[in-house]
Amino acid sequence: MPIETPLLYESKGSPNARRVRFFVAEKGIEIARTAIDLGSKEQFSDAFKAVNPRMQVPALQLADGTVITEVPAIWRYLEETYPHEPLLGVTAKSKALVTMWERRAELDGFASVMEAVRNALPGLKGRALSGPHDYEQIPALVERSKQRVSNFFADFNARLESVPFVAGNDFSAADITTLVTVDFAASALKMPISETHQSFKKWYERISSRPASSA
Amino acid sequence: MPIETPLLYESKGSPNARRVRFFVAEKGIEIARTAIDLGSKEQFSDAFKAVNPRMQVPALQLADGTVITEVPAIWRYLEETYPHEPLLGVTAKSKALVTMWERRAELDGFASVMEAVRNALPGLKGRALSGPHDYEQIPALVERSKQRVSNFFADFNARLESVPFVAGNDFSAADITTLVTVDFAASALKMPISETHQSFKKWYERISSRPASSA
């Protein structure tokens, strides 16, 4: 079915979808959306598989039918199409620093939380990795992933002792991924920011008070 | 010590450094380089830790002293600074597609090869993940990672049945990561492209014949 504007497939329960909602809300743009109900496993339906064979949200369907998946790819499309309120940097250097810090937040933080969750939850037996292929859980990964989350908290606290935002002087997508990671760790792993990480806590209070953070 | 142009810290033996060398050679730009000898563990030296506390190559030091790490971040800096011969896409849509496919090549392919290698090599005991923190190897990960590499080969063969390059009609950074992954899997895991994956093999012959691939 042809569409006239991009259509975002997302889900309230998906931390990756939240990264896109937060980004869209910071830019103040309006995008058509449709909710995929992960609770009833709608991502595995034939209708959604026809949109995204990887069975993952978020996914952004363009007017010509092209489907963009992967959060940084959806962000890139939105940043290029709606360049006001830039969230991926402005100069060559700031673009590189946002890419670098957002990636550290994702690979050290977000992905570690996800790995701990997916290798532990009984409901995800045989589905340790999201996507088109089935993989068995590896229980030994759960503890190692939690160690990684702890190290992520310490590393980012140290970073935020010297800069106001994760990538430096300006709010960016790196703050979005970091905030979503913190909330995900607190809810899914019961690992909140420690009281000893005061710089990280102060950053969290500032960023979570942005209206877009609850989009 | 102040420098006048960017300085690339790299290593012949690092597949991640190869992703940057390949990119630089495709653009035909000249960048000052210094080799870090992974064989003698020079990445752990105090001199290199002062450059990159994460003790990883590649790293790009800018003239103002800023150090950019993470391959996609280094690429972003180079693409913005030297926009000719674009390798990260041109339109909003192609930029998003390059981001998406390059990421799939990295997370499904490259990272799976790396995970299989690092959790198996006796010399990397206690160092299952690169970076500033020590993690124990998890032997069960080795087989799961190899399954992921097999699935990556099948998925990318299917992709390359319908398009000439990984991200679509043009050569891009997605081809660079995919080629480096194929060579890394063949050398480190003895997992070459299967004879049954003819589209992937033909793509490999074309891409590996580009002069920049041996940079």
CSV table of N, CA and C in Angstrom, one decimal, chain B residues 33-168:
chain,number,residue,atom,x,y,z
B,33,ARG,N,50.5,8.7,9.4
B,33,ARG,CA,50.2,7.5,10.1
B,33,ARG,C,51.3,7.1,11.0
B,34,THR,N,50.9,6.4,12.1
B,34,THR,CA,52.0,5.8,12.9
B,34,THR,C,51.5,4.4,13.2
B,35,ALA,N,52.4,3.5,13.2
B,35,ALA,CA,52.0,2.1,13.4
B,35,ALA,C,52.2,1.7,14.9
B,36,ILE,N,51.2,1.0,15.4
B,36,ILE,CA,51.2,0.5,16.7
B,36,ILE,C,51.4,-1.0,16.6
B,37,ASP,N,52.4,-1.5,17.3
B,37,ASP,CA,52.8,-3.0,17.1
B,37,ASP,C,52.0,-3.8,18.1
B,38,LEU,N,50.9,-4.4,17.6
B,38,LEU,CA,50.1,-5.3,18.5
B,38,LEU,C,50.8,-6.5,18.9
B,39,GLY,N,51.8,-7.0,18.1
B,39,GLY,CA,52.5,-8.1,18.4
B,39,GLY,C,53.3,-8.0,19.7
B,40,SER,N,53.9,-6.8,19.9
B,40,SER,CA,54.6,-6.5,21.1
B,40,SER,C,53.8,-5.8,22.2
B,41,LYS,N,52.4,-5.8,22.0
B,41,LYS,CA,51.4,-5.2,22.9
B,41,LYS,C,51.7,-3.7,23.1
B,42,GLU,N,52.1,-3.1,22.0
B,42,GLU,CA,52.3,-1.6,22.2
B,42,GLU,C,51.1,-0.8,22.5
B,43,GLN,N,49.9,-1.4,22.2
B,43,GLN,CA,48.6,-0.7,22.5
B,43,GLN,C,48.4,-0.5,24.0
B,44,PHE,N,49.2,-1.3,24.8
B,44,PHE,CA,49.0,-1.2,26.2
B,44,PHE,C,50.1,-0.3,26.8
B,45,SER,N,51.0,0.3,26.0
B,45,SER,CA,52.1,1.1,26.5
B,45,SER,C,51.5,2.4,27.0
B,46,ASP,N,52.3,3.0,28.0
B,46,ASP,CA,51.8,4.3,28.5
B,46,ASP,C,51.7,5.4,27.4
B,47,ALA,N,52.6,5.3,26.5
B,47,ALA,CA,52.6,6.3,25.4
B,47,ALA,C,51.3,6.3,24.6
B,48,PHE,N,50.9,5.0,24.3
B,48,PHE,CA,49.6,4.9,23.5
B,48,PHE,C,48.4,5.1,24.4
B,49,LYS,N,48.5,4.7,25.6
B,49,LYS,CA,47.3,5.0,26.5
B,49,LYS,C,47.1,6.5,26.7
B,50,ALA,N,48.1,7.3,26.6
B,50,ALA,CA,47.9,8.7,26.7
B,50,ALA,C,47.2,9.2,25.5
B,51,VAL,N,47.3,8.5,24.3
B,51,VAL,CA,46.5,8.9,23.1
B,51,VAL,C,45.1,8.3,23.2
B,52,ASN,N,45.0,7.0,23.5
B,52,ASN,CA,43.7,6.4,23.6
B,52,ASN,C,43.6,5.5,24.8
B,53,PRO,N,43.0,6.0,25.9
B,53,PRO,CA,42.9,5.2,27.1
B,53,PRO,C,42.2,3.9,26.9
B,54,ARG,N,41.5,3.7,25.8
B,54,ARG,CA,40.8,2.4,25.6
B,54,ARG,C,41.8,1.4,24.9
B,55,MET,N,43.0,1.9,24.6
B,55,MET,CA,44.1,1.0,24.2
B,55,MET,C,43.7,0.2,22.9
B,56,GLN,N,43.0,0.9,22.0
B,56,GLN,CA,42.5,0.3,20.7
B,56,GLN,C,43.0,1.1,19.5
B,57,VAL,N,43.3,0.4,18.5
B,57,VAL,CA,43.5,1.0,17.2
B,57,VAL,C,42.3,0.6,16.3
B,58,PRO,N,41.9,1.4,15.3
B,58,PRO,CA,42.5,2.7,15.0
B,58,PRO,C,42.1,3.8,15.9
B,59,ALA,N,42.9,4.9,15.8
B,59,ALA,CA,42.5,6.2,16.5
B,59,ALA,C,43.0,7.3,15.6
B,60,LEU,N,42.2,8.3,15.5
B,60,LEU,CA,42.6,9.5,14.7
B,60,LEU,C,42.8,10.7,15.6
B,61,GLN,N,44.0,11.2,15.6
B,61,GLN,CA,44.3,12.4,16.5
B,61,GLN,C,44.2,13.6,15.6
B,62,LEU,N,43.4,14.6,15.9
B,62,LEU,CA,43.2,15.8,15.2
B,62,LEU,C,44.3,16.8,15.6
B,63,ALA,N,44.4,17.9,14.8
B,63,ALA,CA,45.5,18.9,15.0
B,63,ALA,C,45.3,19.5,16.4
B,64,ASP,N,44.0,19.6,16.9
B,64,ASP,CA,43.8,20.3,18.2
B,64,ASP,C,44.0,19.3,19.3
B,65,GLY,N,44.4,18.0,19.0
B,65,GLY,CA,44.6,17.1,20.1
B,65,GLY,C,43.5,16.1,20.3
B,66,THR,N,42.3,16.5,19.9
B,66,THR,CA,41.1,15.6,20.0
B,66,THR,C,41.4,14.2,19.4
B,67,VAL,N,41.1,13.2,20.1
B,67,VAL,CA,41.3,11.8,19.5
B,67,VAL,C,39.9,11.2,19.2
B,68,ILE,N,39.7,10.8,18.0
B,68,ILE,CA,38.5,10.1,17.5
B,68,ILE,C,38.8,8.6,17.5
B,69,THR,N,38.0,7.9,18.2
B,69,THR,CA,38.1,6.4,18.0
B,69,THR,C,36.8,5.8,17.5
B,70,GLU,N,36.7,4.6,17.3
B,70,GLU,CA,35.6,3.9,16.7
B,70,GLU,C,35.5,4.1,15.2
B,71,VAL,N,35.6,3.1,14.4
B,71,VAL,CA,35.7,3.2,13.0
B,71,VAL,C,34.6,4.1,12.4
B,72,PRO,N,33.3,3.9,12.7
B,72,PRO,CA,32.3,4.8,12.0
B,72,PRO,C,32.5,6.2,12.4
B,73,ALA,N,33.1,6.5,13.5
B,73,ALA,CA,33.3,7.9,13.9
B,73,ALA,C,34.5,8.5,13.1
B,74,ILE,N,35.5,7.7,13.0
B,74,ILE,CA,36.7,8.2,12.1
B,74,ILE,C,36.2,8.4,10.7
B,75,TRP,N,35.4,7.4,10.2
B,75,TRP,CA,34.9,7.6,8.8
B,75,TRP,C,34.1,8.8,8.7
B,76,ARG,N,33.2,9.1,9.7
B,76,ARG,CA,32.4,10.3,9.6
B,76,ARG,C,33.2,11.6,9.5
B,77,TYR,N,34.3,11.6,10.4
B,77,TYR,CA,35.2,12.8,10.3
B,77,TYR,C,35.8,12.9,8.9
B,78,LEU,N,36.3,11.8,8.4
B,78,LEU,CA,37.0,11.9,7.1
B,78,LEU,C,36.0,12.2,5.9
B,79,GLU,N,34.7,11.7,6.0
B,79,GLU,CA,33.7,11.9,5.0
B,79,GLU,C,33.3,13.4,5.0
B,80,GLU,N,33.2,14.0,6.2
B,80,GLU,CA,32.8,15.4,6.2
B,80,GLU,C,34.0,16.3,5.8
B,81,THR,N,35.2,15.9,6.1
B,81,THR,CA,36.4,16.8,5.8
B,81,THR,C,36.8,16.6,4.3
B,82,TYR,N,36.6,15.4,3.8
B,82,TYR,CA,37.0,15.1,2.4
B,82,TYR,C,35.8,14.6,1.7
B,83,PRO,N,34.8,15.4,1.3
B,83,PRO,CA,33.5,14.9,0.8
B,83,PRO,C,33.6,14.3,-0.6
B,84,HIS,N,34.7,14.4,-1.3
B,84,HIS,CA,34.7,13.8,-2.6
B,84,HIS,C,34.7,12.3,-2.5
B,85,GLU,N,34.3,11.6,-3.5
B,85,GLU,CA,34.2,10.1,-3.5
B,85,GLU,C,33.5,9.7,-2.2
B,86,PRO,N,32.2,10.1,-2.1
B,86,PRO,CA,31.5,9.8,-0.9
B,86,PRO,C,31.3,8.3,-0.7
B,87,LEU,N,31.5,7.8,0.5
B,87,LEU,CA,31.4,6.4,0.9
B,87,LEU,C,30.3,6.1,1.9
B,88,LEU,N,29.7,7.2,2.4
B,88,LEU,CA,28.6,7.1,3.4
B,88,LEU,C,27.3,7.5,2.9
B,89,GLY,N,27.1,7.5,1.6
B,89,GLY,CA,25.9,7.9,0.9
B,89,GLY,C,25.8,9.4,0.5
B,90,VAL,N,24.8,9.7,-0.3
B,90,VAL,CA,24.7,11.1,-0.8
B,90,VAL,C,23.4,11.7,-0.5
B,91,THR,N,22.3,11.0,-0.7
B,91,THR,CA,21.0,11.5,-0.4
B,91,THR,C,20.6,11.1,1.1
B,92,ALA,N,19.5,11.6,1.6
B,92,ALA,CA,19.1,11.2,2.9
B,92,ALA,C,18.8,9.7,2.9
B,93,LYS,N,18.2,9.2,1.8
B,93,LYS,CA,17.9,7.8,1.8
B,93,LYS,C,19.1,6.9,1.6
B,94,SER,N,20.0,7.3,0.8
B,94,SER,CA,21.2,6.5,0.6
B,94,SER,C,22.1,6.5,1.8
B,95,LYS,N,22.2,7.7,2.5
B,95,LYS,CA,22.9,7.7,3.7
B,95,LYS,C,22.4,6.8,4.8
B,96,ALA,N,21.0,6.7,4.8
B,96,ALA,CA,20.4,5.8,5.8
B,96,ALA,C,20.6,4.4,5.4
B,97,LEU,N,20.6,4.1,4.1
B,97,LEU,CA,20.8,2.7,3.7
B,97,LEU,C,22.2,2.2,3.9
B,98,VAL,N,23.2,3.1,3.7
B,98,VAL,CA,24.6,2.8,4.0
B,98,VAL,C,24.8,2.5,5.5
B,99,THR,N,24.2,3.4,6.3
B,99,THR,CA,24.3,3.2,7.7
B,99,THR,C,23.7,1.9,8.1
B,100,MET,N,22.6,1.6,7.6
B,100,MET,CA,21.9,0.3,8.0
B,100,MET,C,22.7,-0.9,7.5
B,101,TRP,N,23.1,-0.9,6.3
B,101,TRP,CA,23.8,-2.1,5.8
B,101,TRP,C,25.2,-2.3,6.4
B,102,GLU,N,25.8,-1.2,6.5
B,102,GLU,CA,27.2,-1.2,7.1
B,102,GLU,C,27.1,-1.8,8.6
B,103,ARG,N,26.1,-1.3,9.2
B,103,ARG,CA,25.8,-1.8,10.6
B,103,ARG,C,25.5,-3.3,10.7
B,104,ARG,N,24.7,-3.7,9.7
B,104,ARG,CA,24.4,-5.2,9.7
B,104,ARG,C,25.6,-6.0,9.5
B,105,ALA,N,26.4,-5.5,8.5
B,105,ALA,CA,27.7,-6.2,8.2
B,105,ALA,C,28.6,-6.2,9.5
B,106,GLU,N,28.6,-5.1,10.2
B,106,GLU,CA,29.4,-5.1,11.4
B,106,GLU,C,28.9,-5.9,12.5
B,107,LEU,N,27.6,-5.7,12.9
B,107,LEU,CA,27.1,-6.4,14.1
B,107,LEU,C,26.8,-7.9,13.8
B,108,ASP,N,26.3,-8.2,12.6
B,108,ASP,CA,26.0,-9.6,12.3
B,108,ASP,C,27.3,-10.4,11.9
B,109,GLY,N,28.1,-9.7,11.1
B,109,GLY,CA,29.3,-10.4,10.6
B,109,GLY,C,30.5,-10.1,11.4
B,110,PHE,N,31.1,-8.9,11.2
B,110,PHE,CA,32.4,-8.6,11.8
B,110,PHE,C,32.4,-8.9,13.3
B,111,ALA,N,31.4,-8.4,14.1
B,111,ALA,CA,31.4,-8.6,15.5
B,111,ALA,C,31.3,-10.1,15.9
B,112,SER,N,30.6,-10.9,15.1
B,112,SER,CA,30.5,-12.3,15.3
B,112,SER,C,31.9,-13.0,15.1
B,113,VAL,N,32.6,-12.6,14.1
B,113,VAL,CA,33.9,-13.2,13.9
B,113,VAL,C,34.8,-12.8,15.1
B,114,MET,N,34.8,-11.6,15.5
B,114,MET,CA,35.6,-11.1,16.6
B,114,MET,C,35.3,-11.8,17.9
B,115,GLU,N,34.0,-12.0,18.1
B,115,GLU,CA,33.6,-12.7,19.3
B,115,GLU,C,34.1,-14.1,19.4
B,116,ALA,N,34.0,-14.8,18.2
B,116,ALA,CA,34.5,-16.2,18.1
B,116,ALA,C,36.0,-16.3,18.4
B,117,VAL,N,36.7,-15.3,17.8
B,117,VAL,CA,38.1,-15.3,18.0
B,117,VAL,C,38.5,-15.0,19.4
B,118,ARG,N,38.0,-13.9,20.0
B,118,ARG,CA,38.4,-13.5,21.3
B,118,ARG,C,38.0,-14.4,22.4
B,119,ASN,N,36.9,-15.2,22.3
B,119,ASN,CA,36.5,-16.1,23.3
B,119,ASN,C,37.2,-17.4,23.2
B,120,ALA,N,38.1,-17.6,22.2
B,120,ALA,CA,38.7,-18.9,22.0
B,120,ALA,C,40.3,-18.8,22.1
B,121,LEU,N,40.9,-17.7,21.7
B,121,LEU,CA,42.4,-17.7,21.6
B,121,LEU,C,43.0,-17.8,23.0
B,122,PRO,N,43.9,-18.7,23.2
B,122,PRO,CA,44.6,-18.8,24.6
B,122,PRO,C,45.2,-17.5,25.0
B,123,GLY,N,45.8,-16.8,24.0
B,123,GLY,CA,46.5,-15.6,24.3
B,123,GLY,C,45.6,-14.5,24.7
B,124,LEU,N,44.3,-14.6,24.6
B,124,LEU,CA,43.4,-13.6,25.0
B,124,LEU,C,42.6,-14.0,26.2
B,125,LYS,N,43.1,-15.0,27.0
B,125,LYS,CA,42.4,-15.3,28.2
B,125,LYS,C,42.3,-14.1,29.1
B,126,GLY,N,41.1,-13.9,29.7
B,126,GLY,CA,40.9,-12.7,30.5
B,126,GLY,C,40.7,-11.4,29.8
B,127,ARG,N,40.8,-11.5,28.4
B,127,ARG,CA,40.6,-10.3,27.6
B,127,ARG,C,39.6,-10.6,26.5
B,128,ALA,N,38.4,-11.2,26.9
B,128,ALA,CA,37.5,-11.6,25.9
B,128,ALA,C,36.9,-10.4,25.1
B,129,LEU,N,37.0,-9.2,25.7
B,129,LEU,CA,36.5,-8.0,25.0
B,129,LEU,C,37.6,-7.0,24.9
B,130,SER,N,37.8,-6.4,23.8
B,130,SER,CA,38.8,-5.3,23.6
B,130,SER,C,38.4,-4.1,24.5
B,131,GLY,N,39.3,-3.3,24.8
B,131,GLY,CA,39.0,-2.1,25.6
B,131,GLY,C,39.6,-2.0,26.9
B,132,PRO,N,39.1,-1.1,27.8
B,132,PRO,CA,39.8,-0.8,29.0
B,132,PRO,C,39.5,-1.8,30.1
B,133,HIS,N,38.6,-2.7,30.0
B,133,HIS,CA,38.2,-3.6,31.1
B,133,HIS,C,38.5,-5.1,30.7
B,134,ASP,N,38.8,-5.8,31.7
B,134,ASP,CA,39.1,-7.3,31.5
B,134,ASP,C,37.9,-8.1,31.7
B,135,TYR,N,37.6,-9.0,30.8
B,135,TYR,CA,36.5,-9.9,30.9
B,135,TYR,C,37.0,-11.3,30.6
B,136,GLU,N,36.5,-12.3,31.3
B,136,GLU,CA,36.8,-13.7,31.1
B,136,GLU,C,36.2,-14.2,29.8
B,137,GLN,N,36.9,-15.1,29.1
B,137,GLN,CA,36.3,-15.8,27.9
B,137,GLN,C,35.1,-16.7,28.4
B,138,ILE,N,34.2,-16.8,27.4
B,138,ILE,CA,33.0,-17.7,27.6
B,138,ILE,C,33.1,-18.7,26.5
B,139,PRO,N,33.6,-20.0,26.7
B,139,PRO,CA,33.8,-20.9,25.6
B,139,PRO,C,32.5,-21.2,24.8
B,140,ALA,N,31.3,-21.2,25.5
B,140,ALA,CA,30.1,-21.5,24.8
B,140,ALA,C,29.8,-20.4,23.7
B,141,LEU,N,30.4,-19.2,23.8
B,141,LEU,CA,30.1,-18.2,22.8
B,141,LEU,C,30.7,-18.5,21.5
B,142,VAL,N,31.8,-19.3,21.5
B,142,VAL,CA,32.5,-19.6,20.2
B,142,VAL,C,31.6,-20.2,19.2
B,143,GLU,N,30.9,-21.3,19.6
B,143,GLU,CA,30.1,-21.9,18.6
B,143,GLU,C,28.9,-21.1,18.2
B,144,ARG,N,28.3,-20.3,19.1
B,144,ARG,CA,27.2,-19.5,18.8
B,144,ARG,C,27.6,-18.4,17.8
B,145,SER,N,28.8,-17.9,18.0
B,145,SER,CA,29.3,-16.8,17.1
B,145,SER,C,29.5,-17.4,15.7
B,146,LYS,N,30.0,-18.6,15.7
B,146,LYS,CA,30.2,-19.2,14.3
B,146,LYS,C,28.9,-19.4,13.6
B,147,GLN,N,27.9,-19.8,14.4
B,147,GLN,CA,26.5,-19.9,13.8
B,147,GLN,C,26.1,-18.6,13.2
B,148,ARG,N,26.4,-17.5,13.9
B,148,ARG,CA,26.1,-16.2,13.5
B,148,ARG,C,26.8,-15.8,12.2
B,149,VAL,N,28.1,-16.2,12.1
B,149,VAL,CA,28.9,-16.0,10.9
B,149,VAL,C,28.2,-16.7,9.7
B,150,SER,N,27.8,-18.0,10.0
B,150,SER,CA,27.2,-18.7,8.9
B,150,SER,C,25.9,-18.0,8.4
B,151,ASN,N,25.1,-17.6,9.4
B,151,ASN,CA,23.9,-16.9,9.0
B,151,ASN,C,24.2,-15.6,8.3
B,152,PHE,N,25.2,-14.9,8.7
B,152,PHE,CA,25.6,-13.7,8.0
B,152,PHE,C,25.9,-14.0,6.5
B,153,PHE,N,26.7,-15.0,6.3
B,153,PHE,CA,27.0,-15.4,4.9
B,153,PHE,C,25.8,-15.7,4.1
B,154,ALA,N,24.8,-16.4,4.6
B,154,ALA,CA,23.6,-16.7,3.9
B,154,ALA,C,22.8,-15.5,3.6
B,155,ASP,N,22.7,-14.6,4.7
B,155,ASP,CA,21.8,-13.4,4.5
B,155,ASP,C,22.4,-12.5,3.5
B,156,PHE,N,23.8,-12.3,3.5
B,156,PHE,CA,24.4,-11.4,2.6
B,156,PHE,C,24.4,-12.0,1.1
B,157,ASN,N,24.5,-13.3,1.0
B,157,ASN,CA,24.4,-13.9,-0.3
B,157,ASN,C,23.0,-13.6,-0.9
B,158,ALA,N,22.0,-13.7,-0.1
B,158,ALA,CA,20.6,-13.4,-0.6
B,158,ALA,C,20.5,-11.9,-1.0
B,159,ARG,N,21.1,-11.1,-0.1
B,159,ARG,CA,21.1,-9.6,-0.5
B,159,ARG,C,21.8,-9.4,-1.8
B,160,LEU,N,22.9,-10.0,-2.0
B,160,LEU,CA,23.7,-9.7,-3.2
B,160,LEU,C,23.2,-10.4,-4.5
B,161,GLU,N,22.1,-11.2,-4.3
B,161,GLU,CA,21.5,-11.8,-5.5
B,161,GLU,C,20.7,-10.7,-6.2
B,162,SER,N,20.3,-9.6,-5.5
B,162,SER,CA,19.5,-8.6,-6.1
B,162,SER,C,20.1,-7.2,-6.3
B,163,VAL,N,21.2,-7.0,-5.7
B,163,VAL,CA,21.9,-5.7,-5.8
B,163,VAL,C,23.4,-5.9,-6.1
B,164,PRO,N,24.0,-4.9,-6.8
B,164,PRO,CA,25.5,-5.1,-7.1
B,164,PRO,C,26.4,-4.8,-5.9
B,165,PHE,N,25.9,-3.9,-5.0
B,165,PHE,CA,26.7,-3.6,-3.8
B,165,PHE,C,25.9,-3.8,-2.6
B,166,VAL,N,26.5,-3.9,-1.4
B,166,VAL,CA,25.8,-4.2,-0.2
B,166,VAL,C,24.7,-3.2,0.1
B,167,ALA,N,25.0,-1.9,-0.1
B,167,ALA,CA,23.9,-0.9,0.3
B,167,ALA,C,23.0,-0.6,-0.9
B,168,GLY,N,23.3,-1.2,-2.1
B,168,GLY,CA,22.4,-1.0,-3.2
B,168,GLY,C,23.2,-0.8,-4.5
